[in-house]
Amino acid sequence: MKAVEILNNHKIKRTSCREGIIEVVMTAKHALSENEIRERLSGNYDRTTFYRSFKTLEECKIIHKIVIDNQLVKYALDNTVTHKNEHAHFFCTKCNTVQCLDNVTVQKYKLPDGYSDFETDVLIKGICVNCKNQNKID
Amino acid sequence: MKAVEILNNHKIKRTSCREGIIEVVMTAKHALSENEIRERLSGNYDRTTFYRSFKTLEECKIIHKIVIDNQLVKYALDNTVTHKNEHAHFFCTKCNTVQCLDNVTVQKYKLPDGYSDFETDVLIKGICVNCKNQNKID
DNA sequence: GTACGTTTGCAACGTTGTTGCATTTGAAAT
DNA sequence: ATTTCAAATGCAACAACGTTGCAAACGTAC
Ligand SMILES: [Mn+2]
Ligand SMILES: [Mn+2]
Ligand SMILES: [Zn+2]
Ligand SMILES: [Zn+2]
């Protein structure tokens, strides 16, 4: 699936910024921050444009946002094929990467009487397999 | 349990700012933001002092921080009696309140091979019982 | 009451994110 | 290909949140 097709499918304008963001996020192994995406992009865009593009892409559910603590924000593709479930996210506190755990489905929590929910965010903090293996080498 | 006692138990200095924060958070029904705490406080403190106090109280596990999306931060008491489990948090998108769901224990999620974790944050977004009942009246 | 280490207030700064407005761009119609 | 117009962009200005260094004030132990 090409970035342009994705934009067409969602009936939103093809712009180089949107196209670039999708391409970068599509090929990334991890979720990426604004700056990480910018670095990987060919064009140069104003921060405003970036934020507005993220917002649009998020509203179309082309990408989704993952927030870690209060200052770190990362974006990942919201492919309906791989991300069909509500999935948990993993944050490695060693290498600071964020991953979608597509196979870790979020359970439905039983709420107190009268409470209703429409979304459950699960963020697991720990050490990823790469960082674990790196330790062995040291 | 008095605020001063809590500070003594943790062997950190009793200051009016720390004492005030603890008292406010102790008597609150919901988790409170920096500004909500400031409003309920008698003294007036610099933002820097506030942030440093929160940090200290958090490190001592007297309070804990709950982050909603990326800009909303709230604080709640970290009483080992009521908060003994890793518990989920609830964010009402109507009244913007955050509550510790002390009875909603967070399960241990099964991670991919080689991954280890030390913390799981669960934030459930929905409508609280107050807001639900308010709708009925309208 | 003194002494000393800790905490505070202030100023300055950095980052993140938003808004209004003029200009540019994309895509559809001609 | 050219025209057209809504939508997207860049820029400037702004607000909120959070951090750092340093001098002054405070809390506690002697
Ligand atoms: Mn994800
Ligand atoms: Mn809590
Ligand atoms: Zn890692
Ligand atoms: Zn509510």
mmCIF file of C-alpha atoms (C1' of nucleotides) and ligand atoms in Angstrom:
data_model
loop_
_atom_site.group_PDB
_atom_site.id
_atom_site.type_symbol
_atom_site.label_atom_id
_atom_site.label_comp_id
_atom_site.label_asym_id
_atom_site.label_seq_id
_atom_site.Cartn_x
_atom_site.Cartn_y
_atom_site.Cartn_z
ATOM 1 C CA MET A 1 0.000 0.000 0.000
ATOM 2 C CA LYS A 2 1.370 3.367 -1.092
ATOM 3 C CA ALA A 3 1.020 6.561 0.926
ATOM 4 C CA VAL A 4 -0.855 8.300 -1.884
ATOM 5 C CA GLU A 5 -3.393 5.515 -2.066
ATOM 6 C CA ILE A 6 -4.010 5.762 1.657
ATOM 7 C CA LEU A 7 -4.677 9.485 1.309
ATOM 8 C CA ASN A 8 -7.003 8.924 -1.636
ATOM 9 C CA ASN A 9 -8.870 6.191 0.204
ATOM 10 C CA HIS A 10 -9.582 8.611 3.000
ATOM 11 C CA LYS A 11 -10.529 11.344 0.540
ATOM 12 C CA ILE A 12 -8.082 13.896 1.901
ATOM 13 C CA LYS A 13 -5.735 15.984 -0.194
ATOM 14 C CA ARG A 14 -2.372 14.578 -1.178
ATOM 15 C CA THR A 15 0.279 16.941 0.137
ATOM 16 C CA SER A 16 3.983 16.250 0.353
ATOM 17 C CA CYS A 17 3.951 16.654 4.115
ATOM 18 C CA ARG A 18 1.189 14.135 4.702
ATOM 19 C CA GLU A 19 2.631 11.774 2.145
ATOM 20 C CA GLY A 20 6.074 12.006 3.742
ATOM 21 C CA ILE A 21 4.797 11.396 7.262
ATOM 22 C CA ILE A 22 2.895 8.306 6.169
ATOM 23 C CA GLU A 23 5.888 6.901 4.323
ATOM 24 C CA VAL A 24 8.203 7.451 7.269
ATOM 25 C CA VAL A 25 5.785 5.984 9.785
ATOM 26 C CA MET A 26 4.993 3.051 7.497
ATOM 27 C CA THR A 27 8.594 1.947 7.222
ATOM 28 C CA ALA A 28 9.498 2.567 10.877
ATOM 29 C CA LYS A 29 10.126 -0.305 13.255
ATOM 30 C CA HIS A 30 9.057 1.775 16.253
ATOM 31 C CA ALA A 31 6.687 4.596 16.927
ATOM 32 C CA LEU A 32 8.375 7.911 16.124
ATOM 33 C CA SER A 33 8.358 11.347 17.681
ATOM 34 C CA GLU A 34 7.790 14.571 15.777
ATOM 35 C CA ASN A 35 11.546 15.152 15.560
ATOM 36 C CA GLU A 36 12.354 11.595 14.566
ATOM 37 C CA ILE A 37 9.851 11.896 11.755
ATOM 38 C CA ARG A 38 11.234 15.268 10.690
ATOM 39 C CA GLU A 39 14.775 13.884 10.510
ATOM 40 C CA ARG A 40 13.659 11.109 8.205
ATOM 41 C CA LEU A 41 11.683 13.419 5.950
ATOM 42 C CA SER A 42 13.103 14.910 2.766
ATOM 43 C CA GLY A 43 11.148 18.160 2.790
ATOM 44 C CA ASN A 44 11.272 20.790 5.501
ATOM 45 C CA TYR A 45 8.033 21.764 7.160
ATOM 46 C CA ASP A 46 6.937 24.273 9.717
ATOM 47 C CA ARG A 47 6.056 22.850 13.103
ATOM 48 C CA THR A 48 2.524 24.154 12.717
ATOM 49 C CA THR A 49 2.067 22.223 9.503
ATOM 50 C CA PHE A 50 3.444 19.152 11.191
ATOM 51 C CA TYR A 51 1.030 19.349 14.076
ATOM 52 C CA ARG A 52 -1.896 19.971 11.763
ATOM 53 C CA SER A 53 -0.877 17.064 9.579
ATOM 54 C CA PHE A 54 -0.631 14.748 12.565
ATOM 55 C CA LYS A 55 -4.037 15.872 13.703
ATOM 56 C CA THR A 56 -5.617 15.199 10.328
ATOM 57 C CA LEU A 57 -3.937 11.820 9.917
ATOM 58 C CA GLU A 58 -5.016 10.859 13.401
ATOM 59 C CA GLU A 59 -8.609 11.889 12.798
ATOM 60 C CA CYS A 60 -8.640 9.751 9.664
ATOM 61 C CA LYS A 61 -7.173 6.923 11.742
ATOM 62 C CA ILE A 62 -4.206 6.645 9.421
ATOM 63 C CA ILE A 63 -1.859 7.049 12.362
ATOM 64 C CA HIS A 64 -2.280 6.961 16.109
ATOM 65 C CA LYS A 65 -0.593 8.774 18.927
ATOM 66 C CA ILE A 66 1.102 7.221 21.942
ATOM 67 C CA VAL A 67 1.877 9.422 24.926
ATOM 68 C CA ILE A 68 4.519 8.445 27.449
ATOM 69 C CA ASP A 69 4.476 10.345 30.710
ATOM 70 C CA ASN A 70 3.757 13.898 29.879
ATOM 71 C CA GLN A 71 6.313 15.131 27.434
ATOM 72 C CA LEU A 72 7.088 12.262 25.076
ATOM 73 C CA VAL A 73 4.700 11.785 22.158
ATOM 74 C CA LYS A 74 5.154 9.208 19.433
ATOM 75 C CA TYR A 75 3.190 8.279 16.342
ATOM 76 C CA ALA A 76 2.630 4.921 14.705
ATOM 77 C CA LEU A 77 0.717 3.667 11.725
ATOM 78 C CA ASP A 78 -2.860 2.720 12.430
ATOM 79 C CA ASN A 79 -3.115 -0.064 9.935
ATOM 80 C CA THR A 80 -6.445 -1.746 10.337
ATOM 81 C CA VAL A 81 -4.900 -5.048 9.315
ATOM 82 C CA THR A 82 -2.248 -5.286 12.003
ATOM 83 C CA HIS A 83 -3.853 -2.993 14.578
ATOM 84 C CA LYS A 84 -7.322 -4.456 14.556
ATOM 85 C CA ASN A 85 -7.522 -4.903 18.336
ATOM 86 C CA GLU A 86 -7.092 -2.402 21.084
ATOM 87 C CA HIS A 87 -3.469 -3.210 21.732
ATOM 88 C CA ALA A 88 -1.010 -2.347 24.479
ATOM 89 C CA HIS A 89 2.082 -0.202 23.969
ATOM 90 C CA PHE A 90 5.547 -0.880 25.265
ATOM 91 C CA PHE A 91 8.040 1.756 26.318
ATOM 92 C CA CYS A 92 11.644 0.685 26.824
ATOM 93 C CA THR A 93 13.150 2.902 29.480
ATOM 94 C CA LYS A 94 16.655 2.059 28.293
ATOM 95 C CA CYS A 95 16.508 2.887 24.580
ATOM 96 C CA ASN A 96 13.421 5.128 24.862
ATOM 97 C CA THR A 97 11.617 3.371 22.035
ATOM 98 C CA VAL A 98 7.894 2.766 21.864
ATOM 99 C CA GLN A 99 6.333 -0.209 20.149
ATOM 100 C CA CYS A 100 2.816 -1.283 19.368
ATOM 101 C CA LEU A 101 2.317 -4.717 20.871
ATOM 102 C CA ASP A 102 -0.141 -5.883 18.246
ATOM 103 C CA ASN A 103 -0.535 -9.257 19.903
ATOM 104 C CA VAL A 104 -1.128 -7.916 23.384
ATOM 105 C CA THR A 105 -4.849 -7.287 23.440
ATOM 106 C CA VAL A 106 -6.187 -4.953 26.083
ATOM 107 C CA GLN A 107 -8.604 -6.630 28.448
ATOM 108 C CA LYS A 108 -11.950 -5.093 29.236
ATOM 109 C CA TYR A 109 -11.763 -3.847 32.808
ATOM 110 C CA LYS A 110 -14.759 -4.151 35.061
ATOM 111 C CA LEU A 111 -15.715 -0.672 36.186
ATOM 112 C CA PRO A 112 -17.664 0.500 39.237
ATOM 113 C CA ASP A 113 -21.441 0.675 38.797
ATOM 114 C CA GLY A 114 -22.631 3.410 36.491
ATOM 115 C CA TYR A 115 -19.308 3.983 34.796
ATOM 116 C CA SER A 116 -18.987 3.478 31.053
ATOM 117 C CA ASP A 117 -15.873 3.491 28.921
ATOM 118 C CA PHE A 118 -14.974 3.838 25.271
ATOM 119 C CA GLU A 119 -11.199 3.589 25.345
ATOM 120 C CA THR A 120 -8.509 1.938 27.427
ATOM 121 C CA ASP A 121 -4.884 2.980 27.097
ATOM 122 C CA VAL A 122 -2.305 0.506 28.312
ATOM 123 C CA LEU A 123 1.343 1.477 28.491
ATOM 124 C CA ILE A 124 3.806 -1.106 29.718
ATOM 125 C CA LYS A 125 7.208 0.177 30.812
ATOM 126 C CA GLY A 126 10.220 -2.090 30.870
ATOM 127 C CA ILE A 127 13.252 -3.306 28.968
ATOM 128 C CA CYS A 128 12.982 -4.456 25.380
ATOM 129 C CA VAL A 129 14.633 -7.553 23.967
ATOM 130 C CA ASN A 130 17.344 -5.571 22.182
ATOM 131 C CA CYS A 131 18.465 -3.806 25.330
ATOM 132 C CA LYS A 132 18.353 -7.052 27.274
ATOM 133 C CA ASN A 133 20.676 -8.794 24.821
ATOM 134 C CA GLN A 134 22.982 -5.804 24.721
ATOM 135 C CA ASN A 135 23.557 -6.239 28.448
ATOM 136 C CA LYS A 136 24.795 -9.768 27.940
ATOM 137 C CA ILE A 137 27.520 -8.537 25.593
ATOM 138 C CA ASP A 138 28.835 -5.947 28.069
ATOM 139 C CA MET B 1 -2.840 10.321 59.583
ATOM 140 C CA LYS B 2 -1.651 13.938 59.598
ATOM 141 C CA ALA B 3 0.424 15.463 56.821
ATOM 142 C CA VAL B 4 3.256 16.303 59.220
ATOM 143 C CA GLU B 5 3.449 12.714 60.380
ATOM 144 C CA ILE B 6 3.700 11.497 56.813
ATOM 145 C CA LEU B 7 6.592 13.848 56.180
ATOM 146 C CA ASN B 8 8.332 12.741 59.368
ATOM 147 C CA ASN B 9 7.838 9.086 58.536
ATOM 148 C CA HIS B 10 9.608 9.653 55.260
ATOM 149 C CA LYS B 11 12.321 11.675 56.959
ATOM 150 C CA ILE B 12 11.935 14.706 54.749
ATOM 151 C CA LYS B 13 11.683 18.259 55.973
ATOM 152 C CA ARG B 14 8.335 19.645 56.987
ATOM 153 C CA THR B 15 7.673 22.696 54.832
ATOM 154 C CA SER B 16 4.397 24.505 54.454
ATOM 155 C CA CYS B 17 4.265 23.767 50.746
ATOM 156 C CA ARG B 18 4.709 20.018 51.133
ATOM 157 C CA GLU B 19 2.361 19.924 54.084
ATOM 158 C CA GLY B 20 -0.274 21.865 52.177
ATOM 159 C CA ILE B 21 -0.071 19.681 49.097
ATOM 160 C CA ILE B 22 -0.458 16.523 51.153
ATOM 161 C CA GLU B 23 -3.448 17.907 53.023
ATOM 162 C CA VAL B 24 -5.185 19.002 49.837
ATOM 163 C CA VAL B 25 -4.531 15.720 48.064
ATOM 164 C CA MET B 26 -5.564 13.707 51.121
ATOM 165 C CA THR B 27 -8.975 15.294 51.357
ATOM 166 C CA ALA B 28 -9.669 15.349 47.600
ATOM 167 C CA LYS B 29 -12.238 13.047 46.047
ATOM 168 C CA HIS B 30 -10.426 13.072 42.697
ATOM 169 C CA ALA B 31 -6.888 13.418 41.515
ATOM 170 C CA LEU B 32 -5.972 17.097 41.231
ATOM 171 C CA SER B 33 -3.920 19.143 38.799
ATOM 172 C CA GLU B 34 -1.230 21.602 39.807
ATOM 173 C CA ASN B 35 -3.683 24.482 39.486
ATOM 174 C CA GLU B 36 -6.474 22.712 41.317
ATOM 175 C CA ILE B 37 -4.077 22.080 44.180
ATOM 176 C CA ARG B 38 -2.860 25.675 44.151
ATOM 177 C CA GLU B 39 -6.431 26.996 44.363
ATOM 178 C CA ARG B 40 -7.138 24.898 47.413
ATOM 179 C CA LEU B 41 -3.910 25.892 49.147
ATOM 180 C CA SER B 42 -3.729 28.721 51.663
ATOM 181 C CA GLY B 43 -0.147 29.803 50.930
ATOM 182 C CA ASN B 44 1.139 31.058 47.608
ATOM 183 C CA TYR B 45 4.049 29.261 46.046
ATOM 184 C CA ASP B 46 6.211 29.701 43.024
ATOM 185 C CA ARG B 47 5.645 27.196 40.233
ATOM 186 C CA THR B 48 9.203 25.997 40.598
ATOM 187 C CA THR B 49 8.653 25.173 44.243
ATOM 188 C CA PHE B 50 5.490 23.374 43.336
ATOM 189 C CA TYR B 51 7.160 21.204 40.743
ATOM 190 C CA ARG B 52 10.037 20.410 43.078
ATOM 191 C CA SER B 53 7.625 19.534 45.861
ATOM 192 C CA PHE B 54 5.648 17.215 43.600
ATOM 193 C CA LYS B 55 8.849 15.550 42.531
ATOM 194 C CA THR B 56 9.987 14.972 46.092
ATOM 195 C CA LEU B 57 6.592 13.697 47.249
ATOM 196 C CA GLU B 58 6.437 11.395 44.263
ATOM 197 C CA GLU B 59 9.914 10.000 44.900
ATOM 198 C CA CYS B 60 8.905 9.275 48.487
ATOM 199 C CA LYS B 61 5.754 7.628 47.141
ATOM 200 C CA ILE B 62 3.567 9.929 49.171
ATOM 201 C CA ILE B 63 1.709 10.937 46.034
ATOM 202 C CA HIS B 64 1.562 9.596 42.495
ATOM 203 C CA LYS B 65 1.134 11.234 39.143
ATOM 204 C CA ILE B 66 -1.465 10.386 36.520
ATOM 205 C CA VAL B 67 -0.945 11.664 32.991
ATOM 206 C CA ILE B 68 -3.848 12.009 30.590
ATOM 207 C CA ASP B 69 -2.920 12.462 26.963
ATOM 208 C CA ASN B 70 -0.011 14.812 26.890
ATOM 209 C CA GLN B 71 -1.002 17.991 28.602
ATOM 210 C CA LEU B 72 -3.141 17.037 31.573
ATOM 211 C CA VAL B 73 -1.328 15.932 34.733
ATOM 212 C CA LYS B 74 -3.030 15.101 37.997
ATOM 213 C CA TYR B 75 -1.804 13.988 41.397
ATOM 214 C CA ALA B 76 -3.336 11.645 43.938
ATOM 215 C CA LEU B 77 -2.355 10.309 47.311
ATOM 216 C CA ASP B 78 -0.289 7.147 47.197
ATOM 217 C CA ASN B 79 -1.590 5.604 50.367
ATOM 218 C CA THR B 80 -0.171 2.140 50.689
ATOM 219 C CA VAL B 81 -3.319 1.051 52.481
ATOM 220 C CA THR B 82 -5.814 1.872 49.767
ATOM 221 C CA HIS B 83 -3.424 1.817 46.804
ATOM 222 C CA LYS B 84 -1.733 -1.470 47.544
ATOM 223 C CA ASN B 85 -2.268 -2.899 44.048
ATOM 224 C CA GLU B 86 -1.279 -1.546 40.715
ATOM 225 C CA HIS B 87 -4.637 0.020 39.953
ATOM 226 C CA ALA B 88 -6.237 1.495 36.865
ATOM 227 C CA HIS B 89 -7.188 5.148 36.484
ATOM 228 C CA PHE B 90 -10.392 6.542 35.093
ATOM 229 C CA PHE B 91 -10.713 9.750 33.140
ATOM 230 C CA CYS B 92 -14.196 11.153 32.600
ATOM 231 C CA THR B 93 -14.210 13.036 29.312
ATOM 232 C CA LYS B 94 -17.280 14.971 30.351
ATOM 233 C CA CYS B 95 -16.266 16.458 33.694
ATOM 234 C CA ASN B 96 -12.519 16.018 33.140
ATOM 235 C CA THR B 97 -11.977 14.346 36.476
ATOM 236 C CA VAL B 98 -9.506 11.581 37.152
ATOM 237 C CA GLN B 99 -10.038 8.882 39.729
ATOM 238 C CA CYS B 100 -7.952 6.066 41.109
ATOM 239 C CA LEU B 101 -9.925 2.863 40.638
ATOM 240 C CA ASP B 102 -8.532 1.145 43.698
ATOM 241 C CA ASN B 103 -10.556 -1.959 43.052
ATOM 242 C CA VAL B 104 -9.598 -2.309 39.414
ATOM 243 C CA THR B 105 -6.373 -4.258 39.589
ATOM 244 C CA VAL B 106 -4.102 -4.212 36.580
ATOM 245 C CA GLN B 107 -3.361 -7.623 35.181
ATOM 246 C CA LYS B 108 0.117 -8.683 34.201
ATOM 247 C CA TYR B 109 0.171 -8.623 30.399
ATOM 248 C CA LYS B 110 2.046 -11.378 28.594
ATOM 249 C CA LEU B 111 4.874 -9.778 26.666
ATOM 250 C CA PRO B 112 6.817 -11.006 23.629
ATOM 251 C CA ASP B 113 9.860 -13.177 24.397
ATOM 252 C CA GLY B 114 12.738 -11.345 25.995
ATOM 253 C CA TYR B 115 10.737 -8.344 27.140
ATOM 254 C CA SER B 116 10.537 -7.510 30.832
ATOM 255 C CA ASP B 117 8.375 -4.931 32.557
ATOM 256 C CA PHE B 118 8.253 -3.143 35.872
ATOM 257 C CA GLU B 119 5.190 -0.934 35.452
ATOM 258 C CA THR B 120 1.887 -0.983 33.631
ATOM 259 C CA ASP B 121 -0.169 2.168 33.305
ATOM 260 C CA VAL B 122 -3.840 1.722 32.547
ATOM 261 C CA LEU B 123 -6.006 4.696 31.765
ATOM 262 C CA ILE B 124 -9.663 4.094 31.045
ATOM 263 C CA LYS B 125 -11.549 6.897 29.342
ATOM 264 C CA GLY B 126 -15.302 7.177 29.596
ATOM 265 C CA ILE B 127 -18.189 8.747 31.477
ATOM 266 C CA CYS B 128 -18.353 8.689 35.249
ATOM 267 C CA VAL B 129 -21.442 7.886 37.258
ATOM 268 C CA ASN B 130 -22.063 11.536 38.172
ATOM 269 C CA CYS B 131 -22.111 12.688 34.581
ATOM 270 C CA LYS B 132 -24.305 9.772 33.606
ATOM 271 C CA ASN B 133 -26.928 10.659 36.202
ATOM 272 C CA GLN B 134 -26.783 14.311 35.269
ATOM 273 C CA ASN B 135 -27.876 13.364 31.762
ATOM 274 C CA LYS B 136 -31.029 11.751 33.099
ATOM 275 C CA ILE B 137 -32.091 14.994 34.781
ATOM 276 C CA ASP B 138 -31.683 17.085 31.623
ATOM 277 C "C1'" DG C 1 20.443 30.880 69.579
ATOM 278 C "C1'" DT C 2 23.708 29.123 66.260
ATOM 279 C "C1'" DA C 3 25.117 26.508 62.330
ATOM 280 C "C1'" DC C 4 24.411 23.991 58.291
ATOM 281 C "C1'" DG C 5 22.207 21.763 54.806
ATOM 282 C "C1'" DT C 6 17.772 21.984 52.445
ATOM 283 C "C1'" DT C 7 14.194 24.412 50.316
ATOM 284 C "C1'" DT C 8 12.431 28.456 48.205
ATOM 285 C "C1'" DG C 9 11.723 32.454 44.929
ATOM 286 C "C1'" DC C 10 13.205 34.633 41.039
ATOM 287 C "C1'" DA C 11 14.884 35.214 36.466
ATOM 288 C "C1'" DA C 12 15.902 33.259 32.419
ATOM 289 C "C1'" DC C 13 15.368 29.768 29.283
ATOM 290 C "C1'" DG C 14 13.682 25.563 26.438
ATOM 291 C "C1'" DT C 15 10.039 22.728 24.619
ATOM 292 C "C1'" DT C 16 5.489 21.752 23.118
ATOM 293 C "C1'" DG C 17 1.425 23.085 21.147
ATOM 294 C "C1'" DT C 18 -2.141 26.681 19.438
ATOM 295 C "C1'" DT C 19 -4.250 30.637 16.819
ATOM 296 C "C1'" DG C 20 -4.998 34.203 13.134
ATOM 297 C "C1'" DC C 21 -3.966 35.608 8.803
ATOM 298 C "C1'" DA C 22 -1.888 36.153 4.246
ATOM 299 C "C1'" DT C 23 0.013 33.191 0.681
ATOM 300 C "C1'" DT C 24 0.409 28.987 -1.784
ATOM 301 C "C1'" DT C 25 -1.091 24.616 -3.407
ATOM 302 C "C1'" DG C 26 -3.974 20.610 -5.039
ATOM 303 C "C1'" DA C 27 -7.493 18.932 -7.650
ATOM 304 C "C1'" DA C 28 -11.607 19.477 -10.035
ATOM 305 C "C1'" DA C 29 -14.132 21.946 -13.617
ATOM 306 C "C1'" DT C 30 -13.804 24.315 -17.858
ATOM 307 C "C1'" DA D 1 -3.799 23.794 -20.506
ATOM 308 C "C1'" DT D 2 -6.053 27.322 -17.818
ATOM 309 C "C1'" DT D 3 -9.122 28.784 -14.409
ATOM 310 C "C1'" DT D 4 -11.104 28.430 -9.898
ATOM 311 C "C1'" DC D 5 -11.662 27.894 -5.008
ATOM 312 C "C1'" DA D 6 -11.436 25.447 -0.909
ATOM 313 C "C1'" DA D 7 -7.874 23.481 1.713
ATOM 314 C "C1'" DA D 8 -3.168 23.427 3.359
ATOM 315 C "C1'" DT D 9 0.954 25.922 4.459
ATOM 316 C "C1'" DG D 10 4.339 29.309 6.580
ATOM 317 C "C1'" DC D 11 4.992 32.858 9.592
ATOM 318 C "C1'" DA D 12 4.527 35.494 13.723
ATOM 319 C "C1'" DA D 13 2.886 35.792 18.015
ATOM 320 C "C1'" DC D 14 1.364 33.678 21.927
ATOM 321 C "C1'" DA D 15 0.273 30.435 26.001
ATOM 322 C "C1'" DA D 16 1.251 26.550 28.997
ATOM 323 C "C1'" DC D 17 4.313 23.539 30.988
ATOM 324 C "C1'" DG D 18 8.573 22.432 32.814
ATOM 325 C "C1'" DT D 19 13.769 23.077 34.033
ATOM 326 C "C1'" DT D 20 18.160 25.254 35.722
ATOM 327 C "C1'" DG D 21 21.366 28.269 38.432
ATOM 328 C "C1'" DC D 22 21.879 31.089 42.080
ATOM 329 C "C1'" DA D 23 21.114 34.004 46.155
ATOM 330 C "C1'" DA D 24 18.033 34.344 50.091
ATOM 331 C "C1'" DA D 25 15.126 32.142 53.496
ATOM 332 C "C1'" DC D 26 13.871 28.310 56.199
ATOM 333 C "C1'" DG D 27 13.852 23.944 59.180
ATOM 334 C "C1'" DT D 28 16.129 21.117 62.269
ATOM 335 C "C1'" DA D 29 19.568 19.417 65.180
ATOM 336 C "C1'" DC D 30 23.052 20.764 68.366
HETATM 337 MN MN MN E 1 -0.196 1.223 18.603
HETATM 338 MN MN MN E 2 -3.979 6.138 41.468
HETATM 339 ZN ZN ZN E 3 15.170 -0.936 24.527
HETATM 340 ZN ZN ZN E 4 -17.680 12.866 34.891
#
